[in-house]
XYZ file of N, CA and C in Angstrom:
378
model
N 24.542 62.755 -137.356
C 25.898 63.175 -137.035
C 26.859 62.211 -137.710
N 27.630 62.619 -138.307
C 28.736 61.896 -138.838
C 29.589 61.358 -138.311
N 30.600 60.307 -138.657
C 31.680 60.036 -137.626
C 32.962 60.979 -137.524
N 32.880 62.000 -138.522
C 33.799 62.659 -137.993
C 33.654 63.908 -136.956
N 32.019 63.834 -137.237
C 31.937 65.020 -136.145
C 32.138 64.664 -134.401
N 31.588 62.764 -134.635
C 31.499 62.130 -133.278
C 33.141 62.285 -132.565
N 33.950 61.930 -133.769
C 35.698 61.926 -133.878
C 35.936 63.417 -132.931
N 35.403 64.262 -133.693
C 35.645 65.438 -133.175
C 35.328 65.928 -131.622
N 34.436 65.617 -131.688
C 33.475 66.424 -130.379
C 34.586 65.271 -129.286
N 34.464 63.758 -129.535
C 35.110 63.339 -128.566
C 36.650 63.567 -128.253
N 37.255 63.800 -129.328
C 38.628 64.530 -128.826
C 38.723 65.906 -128.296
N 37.304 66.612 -128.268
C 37.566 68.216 -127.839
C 37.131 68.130 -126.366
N 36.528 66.704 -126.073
C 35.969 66.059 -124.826
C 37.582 65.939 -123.545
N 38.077 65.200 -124.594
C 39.343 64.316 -123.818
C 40.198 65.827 -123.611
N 40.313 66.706 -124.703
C 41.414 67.709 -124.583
C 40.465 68.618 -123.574
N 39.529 68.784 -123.388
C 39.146 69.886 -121.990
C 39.770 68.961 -121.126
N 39.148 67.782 -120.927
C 39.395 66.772 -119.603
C 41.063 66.607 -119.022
N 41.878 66.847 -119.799
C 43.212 66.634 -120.016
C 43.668 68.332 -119.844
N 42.810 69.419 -120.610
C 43.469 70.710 -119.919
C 43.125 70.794 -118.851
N 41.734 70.628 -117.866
C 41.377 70.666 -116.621
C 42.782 69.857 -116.077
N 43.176 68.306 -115.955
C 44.090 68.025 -115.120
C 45.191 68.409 -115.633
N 46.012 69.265 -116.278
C 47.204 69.588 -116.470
C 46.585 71.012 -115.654
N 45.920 71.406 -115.286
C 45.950 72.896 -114.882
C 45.956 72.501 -113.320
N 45.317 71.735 -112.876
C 45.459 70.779 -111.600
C 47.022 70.177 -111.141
N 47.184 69.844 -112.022
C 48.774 69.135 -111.942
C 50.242 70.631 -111.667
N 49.710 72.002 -112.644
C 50.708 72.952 -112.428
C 50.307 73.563 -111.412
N 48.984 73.493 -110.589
C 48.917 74.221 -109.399
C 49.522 73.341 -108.078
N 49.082 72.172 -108.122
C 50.084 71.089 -107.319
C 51.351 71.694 -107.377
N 52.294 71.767 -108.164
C 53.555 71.847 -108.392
C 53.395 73.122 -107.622
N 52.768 73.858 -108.218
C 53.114 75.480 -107.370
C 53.007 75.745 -106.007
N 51.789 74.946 -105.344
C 51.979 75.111 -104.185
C 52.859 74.238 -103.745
N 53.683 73.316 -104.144
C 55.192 72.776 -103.500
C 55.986 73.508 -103.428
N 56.242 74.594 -104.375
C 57.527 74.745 -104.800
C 57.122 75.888 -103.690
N 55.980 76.385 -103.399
C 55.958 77.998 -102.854
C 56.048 77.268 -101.463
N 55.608 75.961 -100.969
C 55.733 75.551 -99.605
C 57.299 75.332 -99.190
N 58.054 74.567 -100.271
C 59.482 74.507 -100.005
C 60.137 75.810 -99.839
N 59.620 76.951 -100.444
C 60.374 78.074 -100.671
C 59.924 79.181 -99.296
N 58.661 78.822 -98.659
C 58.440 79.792 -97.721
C 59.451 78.802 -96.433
N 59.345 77.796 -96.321
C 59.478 76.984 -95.433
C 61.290 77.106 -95.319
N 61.914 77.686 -96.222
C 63.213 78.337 -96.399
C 63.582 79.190 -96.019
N 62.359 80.266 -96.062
C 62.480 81.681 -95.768
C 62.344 81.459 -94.241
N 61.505 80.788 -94.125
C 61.510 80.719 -92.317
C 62.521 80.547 -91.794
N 63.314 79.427 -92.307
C 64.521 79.139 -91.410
C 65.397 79.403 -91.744
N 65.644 80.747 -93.029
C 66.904 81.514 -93.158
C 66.760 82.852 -91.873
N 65.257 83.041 -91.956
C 64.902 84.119 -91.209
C 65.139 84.082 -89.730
N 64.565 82.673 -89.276
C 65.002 82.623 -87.595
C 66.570 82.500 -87.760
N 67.268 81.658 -88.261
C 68.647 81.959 -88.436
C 69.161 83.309 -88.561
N 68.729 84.122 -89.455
C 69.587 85.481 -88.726
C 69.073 86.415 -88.269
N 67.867 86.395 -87.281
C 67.163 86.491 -85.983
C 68.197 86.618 -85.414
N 68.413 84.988 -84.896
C 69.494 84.630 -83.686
C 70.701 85.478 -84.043
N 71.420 85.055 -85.346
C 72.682 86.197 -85.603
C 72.501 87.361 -84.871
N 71.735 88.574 -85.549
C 71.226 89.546 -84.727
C 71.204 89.770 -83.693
N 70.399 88.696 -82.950
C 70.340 88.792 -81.422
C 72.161 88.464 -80.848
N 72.332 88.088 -81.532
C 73.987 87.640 -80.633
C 75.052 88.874 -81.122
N 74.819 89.077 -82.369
C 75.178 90.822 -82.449
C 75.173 91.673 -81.508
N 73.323 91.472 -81.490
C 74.060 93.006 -80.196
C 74.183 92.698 -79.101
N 74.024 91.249 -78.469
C 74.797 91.515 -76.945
C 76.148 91.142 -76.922
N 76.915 91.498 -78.440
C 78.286 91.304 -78.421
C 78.519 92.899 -77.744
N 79.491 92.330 -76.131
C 80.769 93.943 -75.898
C 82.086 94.125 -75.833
N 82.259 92.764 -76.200
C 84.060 92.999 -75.693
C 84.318 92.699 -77.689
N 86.104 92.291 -77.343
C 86.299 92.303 -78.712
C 86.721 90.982 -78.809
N 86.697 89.747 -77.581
C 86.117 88.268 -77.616
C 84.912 87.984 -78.078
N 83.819 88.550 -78.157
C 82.715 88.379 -78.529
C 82.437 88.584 -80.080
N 83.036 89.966 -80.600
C 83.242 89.946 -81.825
C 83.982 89.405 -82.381
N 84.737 88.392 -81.779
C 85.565 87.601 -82.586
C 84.303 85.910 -82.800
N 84.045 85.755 -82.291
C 82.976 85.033 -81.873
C 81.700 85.134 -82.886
N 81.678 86.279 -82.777
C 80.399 86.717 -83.672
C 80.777 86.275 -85.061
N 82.216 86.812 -85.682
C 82.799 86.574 -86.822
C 82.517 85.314 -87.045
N 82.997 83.924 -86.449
C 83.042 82.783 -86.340
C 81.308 82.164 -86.698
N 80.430 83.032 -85.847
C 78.790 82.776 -86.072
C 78.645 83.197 -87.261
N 79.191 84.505 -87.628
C 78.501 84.602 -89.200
C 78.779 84.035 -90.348
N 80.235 82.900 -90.080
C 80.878 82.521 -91.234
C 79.997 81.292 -91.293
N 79.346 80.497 -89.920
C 78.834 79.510 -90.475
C 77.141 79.554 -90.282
N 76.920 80.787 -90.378
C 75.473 81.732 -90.772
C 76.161 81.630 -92.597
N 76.553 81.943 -93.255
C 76.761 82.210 -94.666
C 76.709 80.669 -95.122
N 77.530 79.805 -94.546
C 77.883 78.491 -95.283
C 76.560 77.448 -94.892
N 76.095 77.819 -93.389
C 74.259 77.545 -93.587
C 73.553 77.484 -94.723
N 73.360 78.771 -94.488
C 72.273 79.328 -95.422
C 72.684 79.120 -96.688
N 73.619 78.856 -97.547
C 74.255 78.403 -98.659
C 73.724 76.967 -98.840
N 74.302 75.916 -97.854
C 73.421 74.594 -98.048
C 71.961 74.777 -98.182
N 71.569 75.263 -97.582
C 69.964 75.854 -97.718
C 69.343 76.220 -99.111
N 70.209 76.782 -99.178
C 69.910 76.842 -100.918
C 70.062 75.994 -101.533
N 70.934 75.577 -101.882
C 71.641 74.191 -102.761
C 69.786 73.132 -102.184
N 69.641 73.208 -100.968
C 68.961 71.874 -100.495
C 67.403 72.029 -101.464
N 67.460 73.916 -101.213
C 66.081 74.227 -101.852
C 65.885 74.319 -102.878
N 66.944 74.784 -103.911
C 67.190 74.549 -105.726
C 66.844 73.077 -106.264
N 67.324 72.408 -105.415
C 67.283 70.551 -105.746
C 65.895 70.554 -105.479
N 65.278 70.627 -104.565
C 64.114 70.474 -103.987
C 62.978 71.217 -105.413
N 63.115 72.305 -105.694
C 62.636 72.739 -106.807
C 62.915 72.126 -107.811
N 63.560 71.580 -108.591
C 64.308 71.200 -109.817
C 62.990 69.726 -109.687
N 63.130 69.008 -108.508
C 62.959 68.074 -108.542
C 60.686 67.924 -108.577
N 60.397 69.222 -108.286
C 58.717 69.629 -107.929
C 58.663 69.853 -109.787
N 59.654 70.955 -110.148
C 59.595 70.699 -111.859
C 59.547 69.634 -112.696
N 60.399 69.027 -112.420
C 60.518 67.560 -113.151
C 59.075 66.775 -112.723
N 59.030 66.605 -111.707
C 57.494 65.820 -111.618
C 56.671 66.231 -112.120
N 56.692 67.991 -111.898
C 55.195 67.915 -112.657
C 55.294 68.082 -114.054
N 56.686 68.092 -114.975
C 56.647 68.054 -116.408
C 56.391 66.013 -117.037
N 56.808 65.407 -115.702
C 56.690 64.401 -116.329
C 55.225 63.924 -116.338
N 54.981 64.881 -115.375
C 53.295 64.347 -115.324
C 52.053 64.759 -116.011
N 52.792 65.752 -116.491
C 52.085 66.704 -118.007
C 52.575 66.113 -119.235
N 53.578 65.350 -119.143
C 54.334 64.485 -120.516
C 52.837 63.315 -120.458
N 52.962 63.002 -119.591
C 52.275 61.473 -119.356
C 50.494 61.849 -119.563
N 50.132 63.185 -119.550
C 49.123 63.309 -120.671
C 48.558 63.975 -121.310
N 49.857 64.072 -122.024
C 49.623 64.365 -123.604
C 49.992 62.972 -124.495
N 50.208 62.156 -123.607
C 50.620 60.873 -124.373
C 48.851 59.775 -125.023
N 48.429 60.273 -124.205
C 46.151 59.828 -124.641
C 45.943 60.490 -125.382
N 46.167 61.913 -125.688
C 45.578 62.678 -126.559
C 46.323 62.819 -127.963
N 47.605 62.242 -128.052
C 48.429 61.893 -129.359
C 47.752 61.162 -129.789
N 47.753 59.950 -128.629
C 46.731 58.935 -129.551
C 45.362 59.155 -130.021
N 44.838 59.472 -129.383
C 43.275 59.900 -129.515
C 43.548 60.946 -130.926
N 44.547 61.752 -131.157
C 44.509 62.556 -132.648
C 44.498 61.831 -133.551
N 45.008 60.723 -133.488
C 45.125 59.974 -135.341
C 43.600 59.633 -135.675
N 42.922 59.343 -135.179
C 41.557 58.605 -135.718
C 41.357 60.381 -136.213
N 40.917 61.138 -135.744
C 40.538 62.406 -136.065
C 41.467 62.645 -137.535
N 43.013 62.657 -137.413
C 43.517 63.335 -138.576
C 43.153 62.211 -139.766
N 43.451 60.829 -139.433
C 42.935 59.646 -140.211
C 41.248 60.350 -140.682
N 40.456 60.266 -140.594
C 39.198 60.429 -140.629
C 39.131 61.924 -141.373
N 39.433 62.575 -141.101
C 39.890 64.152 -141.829
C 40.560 64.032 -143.228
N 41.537 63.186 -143.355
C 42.585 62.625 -144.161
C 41.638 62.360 -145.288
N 40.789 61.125 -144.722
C 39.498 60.393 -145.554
C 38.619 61.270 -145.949
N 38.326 62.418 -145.444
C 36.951 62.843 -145.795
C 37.761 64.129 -146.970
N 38.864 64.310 -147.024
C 39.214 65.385 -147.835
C 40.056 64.331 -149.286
N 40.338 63.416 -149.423
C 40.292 62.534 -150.301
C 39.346 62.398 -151.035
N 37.742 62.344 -150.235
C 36.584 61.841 -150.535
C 36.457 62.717 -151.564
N 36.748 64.248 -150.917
C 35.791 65.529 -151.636
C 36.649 65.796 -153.027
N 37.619 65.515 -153.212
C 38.694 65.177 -154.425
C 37.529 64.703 -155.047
């Protein structure tokens, strides 16, 4: 076996080993982002549950004034809620791109001996 085949085989080594944990690393991320995002839905959902429920045992037209007052800060809720859960996402992205940055940074290196060595052997055949 030659050294460029050794070159070879061991960088096709490192790049499975490195696609296995980047495929590990985007399922991490996914189940965050889907835990932050159900865990949203829950408590937009019991939130206008309760709305609802106070809906209909509104009867007078004190109560619907009341109600008005519940739904305005039912909207401006659930608005922070978002904002809290967009950040919250933004921030499950960024980790896991930096953590997919951080390796492909072994396998840059690990390419030069290969293209070096490739470089050499097609010089040679000149």
């Amino acid at each position: 076996m030659t050294q460029f085949d050794s070159s070879v085989f061991a960088y096709a080594r490192q790049f499975a080993d490195n696609a296995f944990k980047a495929q590990a690393l985007v399922l991490k991320g996914l189940e965050q982002a889907a835990s932050l995002q159900l865990g949203a839905l829950e408590q937009q959902s019991r939130s206008a549950a309760e709305f609802l429920s106070a809906a209909g045992e509104a009867r007078d037209a004190e109560a619907l004034r009341g109600l008005w007052d519940k739904s305005v800060a039912l909207g401006r809720t659930q608005a922070e809620q978002t904002v809290v859960l967009t950040q919250g996402l933004v921030a499950v992205g960024k980790q896991t791109a930096e953590s997919l940055g951080a390796l492909v940074q072994p396998l840059q290196a690990a390419n030069d001996p290969v293209t070096a060595t490739a470089a050499g052997g097609r010089k040679a055949a000149k």
